[in-house]
Amino acid sequence: MEFDEEVIKAEVVRRYKRLIVDIKLRDDSIVPAFCSDENIYPNLYDKGADLWVSRIKSKFRKLRYEVQAINKGDGWVMVNQRIVPKLFVEAFKNRKMSDFTQYSKIRHMTLADKLPHLDFELSNNQEKCYVSLRPIYNKQDGKAVFPSKVNFFDMEMFEEMKQMRALGCRTVVVLIVPRMDCLETKFSWNIDPISAARIFEEAKNGLEFVCYGCNLDKKSITIANKMNISVK
């Protein structure tokens, strides 16, 4: 998918609040910008890191810029999470994901479904599949790694997925790696063993985990390839 707005090259000056970072634009002016949560994207906003930012159109927003992607030297990483559902829909419609080519319909979940932690329902004439999207950003030894932490929302998602499996539906967590410097994904026991044990248990009980990488440049980002998940 192409970005809605042209991105602007900038540089990290300092991060002084959870969702705000000072950036230096090409004319050397320093301005604040909305950025991703450091708890979700740890250790990305180092001083001097390159940024792609976009202008915020809304006149009701105090900040005039928003960070879209960051590069500390290893490659660009997309940090705008709002893009992830759009990426999935585009890839599904273009039949870019081998795990879901048997489905012909896609529907975004709504409040009326009473499954607030699930993102999409895929279907054909015989089967329904429920999908939850999770971007992953941590990297070790050239591989994207997960889990970093299972939070309350993940726990609720697991319970909703279990309900759907009880009705005979397929359930899948789709891991999206929106960065260009990882060719494989690793399930790690070392980052958070308690979270890893819970995910391992969910997988044994029928919850599927699949992973896809992305192509990213200044004009667009797309889901590009399925990534192998190694367990070590």
Tab-separated table of C-alpha atoms in Angstrom:
chain	number	residue	atom	x	y	z
A	1	MET	CA	0.000	0.000	0.000
A	2	GLU	CA	1.158	3.507	-0.774
A	3	PHE	CA	1.452	6.080	1.989
A	4	ASP	CA	-1.353	8.626	2.151
A	5	GLU	CA	1.081	11.484	2.533
A	6	GLU	CA	4.573	12.076	1.213
A	7	VAL	CA	7.070	11.232	3.925
A	8	ILE	CA	9.746	13.714	5.004
A	9	LYS	CA	13.311	12.820	5.997
A	10	ALA	CA	14.199	13.789	9.566
A	11	GLU	CA	16.488	12.805	12.441
A	12	VAL	CA	15.979	11.923	16.111
A	13	VAL	CA	17.192	14.650	18.485
A	14	ARG	CA	15.839	13.297	21.779
A	15	ARG	CA	12.873	11.458	23.159
A	16	TYR	CA	11.550	13.100	26.298
A	17	LYS	CA	8.008	11.741	26.625
A	18	ARG	CA	6.437	8.350	25.983
A	19	LEU	CA	4.711	9.463	22.764
A	20	ILE	CA	6.734	12.539	21.771
A	21	VAL	CA	10.147	12.848	20.172
A	22	ASP	CA	12.052	15.954	19.112
A	23	ILE	CA	13.105	15.704	15.462
A	24	LYS	CA	15.394	17.751	13.208
A	25	LEU	CA	14.042	18.482	9.749
A	26	ARG	CA	16.095	19.054	6.613
A	27	ASP	CA	16.183	22.830	7.233
A	28	ASP	CA	17.744	22.118	10.683
A	29	SER	CA	14.612	23.241	12.527
A	30	ILE	CA	13.749	21.153	15.594
A	31	VAL	CA	10.086	20.292	16.180
A	32	PRO	CA	8.148	17.767	18.305
A	33	ALA	CA	6.514	14.757	16.622
A	34	PHE	CA	4.104	12.054	17.700
A	35	CYS	CA	5.897	8.721	17.938
A	36	SER	CA	5.232	5.105	18.834
A	37	ASP	CA	5.135	3.818	22.394
A	38	GLU	CA	8.608	2.906	23.657
A	39	ASN	CA	7.062	-0.069	25.467
A	40	ILE	CA	6.013	-1.481	22.078
A	41	TYR	CA	9.125	-0.458	20.149
A	42	PRO	CA	12.046	-0.683	22.611
A	43	ASN	CA	15.433	0.885	21.895
A	44	LEU	CA	14.561	2.327	18.488
A	45	TYR	CA	14.658	6.081	19.074
A	46	ASP	CA	18.396	6.607	19.515
A	47	LYS	CA	19.794	10.080	18.961
A	48	GLY	CA	20.791	10.548	15.331
A	49	ALA	CA	18.567	7.759	13.969
A	50	ASP	CA	17.002	8.549	10.588
A	51	LEU	CA	13.239	9.051	10.409
A	52	TRP	CA	10.483	9.248	7.852
A	53	VAL	CA	7.743	11.517	9.164
A	54	SER	CA	4.490	12.809	7.714
A	55	ARG	CA	2.546	16.000	8.323
A	56	ILE	CA	-0.609	15.719	10.410
A	57	LYS	CA	-3.487	17.357	8.555
A	58	SER	CA	-5.978	17.684	11.411
A	59	LYS	CA	-6.147	21.221	12.781
A	60	PHE	CA	-7.210	19.807	16.147
A	61	ARG	CA	-3.853	18.071	16.742
A	62	LYS	CA	-1.189	20.102	18.516
A	63	LEU	CA	1.685	18.115	17.041
A	64	ARG	CA	2.201	18.749	13.333
A	65	TYR	CA	4.307	15.654	12.529
A	66	GLU	CA	4.030	11.898	13.052
A	67	VAL	CA	6.814	9.311	12.805
A	68	GLN	CA	6.148	6.617	10.194
A	69	ALA	CA	9.463	4.714	10.072
A	70	ILE	CA	12.886	4.719	11.692
A	71	ASN	CA	16.354	3.503	10.725
A	72	LYS	CA	19.164	3.109	13.270
A	73	GLY	CA	21.522	1.825	10.580
A	74	ASP	CA	20.283	-1.742	10.064
A	75	GLY	CA	17.366	-0.860	7.786
A	76	TRP	CA	14.004	0.839	7.869
A	77	VAL	CA	11.386	-0.229	10.426
A	78	MET	CA	7.738	0.836	10.045
A	79	VAL	CA	6.410	1.928	13.465
A	80	ASN	CA	2.934	3.212	12.581
A	81	GLN	CA	0.717	0.379	13.804
A	82	ARG	CA	-2.444	1.766	12.169
A	83	ILE	CA	-1.078	0.614	8.812
A	84	VAL	CA	-1.003	-3.091	9.758
A	85	PRO	CA	-4.725	-3.924	9.161
A	86	LYS	CA	-4.599	-2.177	5.777
A	87	LEU	CA	-1.527	-4.219	4.865
A	88	PHE	CA	-3.335	-7.438	5.722
A	89	VAL	CA	-6.446	-6.582	3.695
A	90	GLU	CA	-4.365	-5.603	0.657
A	91	ALA	CA	-2.299	-8.802	0.822
A	92	PHE	CA	-5.404	-10.959	1.275
A	93	LYS	CA	-7.176	-9.423	-1.717
A	94	ASN	CA	-4.019	-9.801	-3.832
A	95	ARG	CA	-3.662	-13.429	-2.647
A	96	LYS	CA	-0.156	-12.785	-1.346
A	97	MET	CA	-0.529	-14.948	1.788
A	98	SER	CA	-0.330	-18.686	1.152
A	99	ASP	CA	-1.994	-19.522	4.470
A	100	PHE	CA	-5.287	-17.922	3.437
A	101	THR	CA	-5.748	-18.517	-0.290
A	102	GLN	CA	-8.654	-20.915	0.374
A	103	TYR	CA	-10.808	-18.050	1.650
A	104	SER	CA	-12.737	-15.769	-0.677
A	105	LYS	CA	-14.248	-13.266	1.774
A	106	ILE	CA	-12.783	-10.954	4.392
A	107	ARG	CA	-14.678	-8.960	7.002
A	108	HIS	CA	-13.338	-6.559	9.605
A	109	MET	CA	-14.671	-7.419	13.061
A	110	THR	CA	-17.081	-4.900	14.611
A	111	LEU	CA	-18.391	-4.162	18.105
A	112	ALA	CA	-21.546	-6.125	17.255
A	113	ASP	CA	-19.455	-9.320	17.041
A	114	LYS	CA	-18.556	-9.009	20.743
A	115	LEU	CA	-15.052	-10.251	19.981
A	116	PRO	CA	-13.125	-7.001	20.503
A	117	HIS	CA	-9.645	-8.533	20.385
A	118	LEU	CA	-10.024	-10.248	17.000
A	119	ASP	CA	-9.345	-8.308	13.804
A	120	PHE	CA	-10.785	-10.210	10.825
A	121	GLU	CA	-13.131	-13.000	9.844
A	122	LEU	CA	-12.158	-14.907	6.687
A	123	SER	CA	-14.600	-17.324	5.109
A	124	ASN	CA	-15.552	-19.571	2.227
A	125	ASN	CA	-18.567	-21.803	1.761
A	126	GLN	CA	-17.359	-24.388	4.292
A	127	GLU	CA	-15.152	-22.687	6.868
A	128	LYS	CA	-14.567	-19.551	8.898
A	129	CYS	CA	-11.170	-18.380	10.076
A	130	TYR	CA	-10.598	-15.719	12.744
A	131	VAL	CA	-7.439	-13.636	12.608
A	132	SER	CA	-5.610	-11.460	15.111
A	133	LEU	CA	-2.732	-9.308	13.841
A	134	ARG	CA	0.452	-8.744	15.838
A	135	PRO	CA	3.401	-6.721	14.499
A	136	ILE	CA	6.744	-7.798	15.983
A	137	TYR	CA	9.810	-5.569	16.213
A	138	ASN	CA	12.374	-7.213	18.469
A	139	LYS	CA	15.463	-8.558	16.708
A	140	GLN	CA	18.266	-10.887	17.801
A	141	ASP	CA	21.080	-12.227	15.625
A	142	GLY	CA	19.384	-11.039	12.432
A	143	LYS	CA	16.052	-12.675	13.278
A	144	ALA	CA	12.759	-11.171	14.394
A	145	VAL	CA	11.938	-12.637	17.810
A	146	PHE	CA	8.759	-13.064	19.849
A	147	PRO	CA	7.135	-12.972	22.334
A	148	SER	CA	8.351	-9.880	24.166
A	149	LYS	CA	5.407	-9.824	26.567
A	150	VAL	CA	1.872	-11.217	26.749
A	151	ASN	CA	-0.397	-8.446	28.029
A	152	PHE	CA	-4.033	-8.301	29.140
A	153	PHE	CA	-5.272	-7.792	25.580
A	154	ASP	CA	-3.403	-10.882	24.407
A	155	MET	CA	-4.953	-12.924	27.219
A	156	GLU	CA	-8.413	-11.763	26.173
A	157	MET	CA	-7.601	-12.576	22.553
A	158	PHE	CA	-6.602	-16.114	23.508
A	159	GLU	CA	-9.957	-16.639	25.248
A	160	GLU	CA	-11.915	-15.317	22.255
A	161	MET	CA	-9.949	-17.548	19.905
A	162	LYS	CA	-10.727	-20.522	22.143
A	163	GLN	CA	-14.451	-19.697	21.887
A	164	MET	CA	-14.246	-19.705	18.103
A	165	ARG	CA	-12.374	-23.021	17.989
A	166	ALA	CA	-15.115	-24.531	20.148
A	167	LEU	CA	-17.532	-23.596	17.348
A	168	GLY	CA	-15.371	-25.423	14.790
A	169	CYS	CA	-13.599	-22.358	13.367
A	170	ARG	CA	-9.943	-21.963	12.497
A	171	THR	CA	-7.987	-19.395	14.536
A	172	VAL	CA	-4.711	-17.753	13.487
A	173	VAL	CA	-2.389	-15.126	14.933
A	174	VAL	CA	-0.652	-13.390	12.021
A	175	LEU	CA	2.723	-11.970	12.973
A	176	ILE	CA	3.771	-9.061	10.742
A	177	VAL	CA	7.453	-8.067	10.619
A	178	PRO	CA	7.468	-4.486	9.235
A	179	ARG	CA	11.236	-4.251	8.866
A	180	MET	CA	13.727	-5.035	6.108
A	181	ASP	CA	16.602	-6.538	8.102
A	182	CYS	CA	15.138	-9.905	9.160
A	183	LEU	CA	14.761	-12.996	6.977
A	184	GLU	CA	13.450	-15.359	9.650
A	185	THR	CA	11.433	-15.259	12.865
A	186	LYS	CA	12.357	-17.062	16.070
A	187	PHE	CA	10.134	-18.116	18.952
A	188	SER	CA	12.275	-17.307	21.978
A	189	TRP	CA	12.024	-18.714	25.500
A	190	ASN	CA	14.579	-16.232	26.849
A	191	ILE	CA	12.964	-12.795	26.561
A	192	ASP	CA	9.910	-13.548	28.711
A	193	PRO	CA	9.655	-17.239	29.692
A	194	ILE	CA	6.187	-16.858	31.242
A	195	SER	CA	4.774	-15.307	28.057
A	196	ALA	CA	6.542	-17.904	25.931
A	197	ALA	CA	5.029	-20.731	27.993
A	198	ARG	CA	1.523	-19.300	27.528
A	199	ILE	CA	1.935	-18.965	23.767
A	200	PHE	CA	3.378	-22.475	23.545
A	201	GLU	CA	0.325	-23.792	25.422
A	202	GLU	CA	-2.079	-21.919	23.118
A	203	ALA	CA	-0.312	-23.359	20.064
A	204	LYS	CA	-0.669	-26.882	21.479
A	205	ASN	CA	-4.396	-26.227	21.938
A	206	GLY	CA	-4.920	-25.334	18.275
A	207	LEU	CA	-4.101	-21.624	17.910
A	208	GLU	CA	-1.977	-21.199	14.764
A	209	PHE	CA	0.884	-18.730	14.431
A	210	VAL	CA	2.116	-17.636	10.984
A	211	CYS	CA	4.514	-14.852	10.058
A	212	TYR	CA	5.003	-12.542	7.065
A	213	GLY	CA	7.717	-10.042	6.223
A	214	CYS	CA	7.383	-6.726	4.405
A	215	ASN	CA	8.951	-4.668	1.634
A	216	LEU	CA	9.363	-1.046	2.658
A	217	ASP	CA	10.475	2.065	0.820
A	218	LYS	CA	9.767	5.783	0.938
A	219	LYS	CA	6.521	5.494	-1.021
A	220	SER	CA	4.921	2.255	0.142
A	221	ILE	CA	4.952	-0.823	2.349
A	222	THR	CA	3.611	-4.234	1.361
A	223	ILE	CA	3.454	-7.734	2.812
A	224	ALA	CA	6.002	-9.595	0.724
A	225	ASN	CA	6.859	-13.088	1.876
A	226	LYS	CA	6.071	-15.790	4.396
A	227	MET	CA	8.751	-16.100	7.074
A	228	ASN	CA	9.720	-19.353	8.723
A	229	ILE	CA	9.226	-19.488	12.509
A	230	SER	CA	12.020	-21.388	14.220
A	231	VAL	CA	11.681	-22.703	17.772
A	232	LYS	CA	14.917	-22.726	19.768
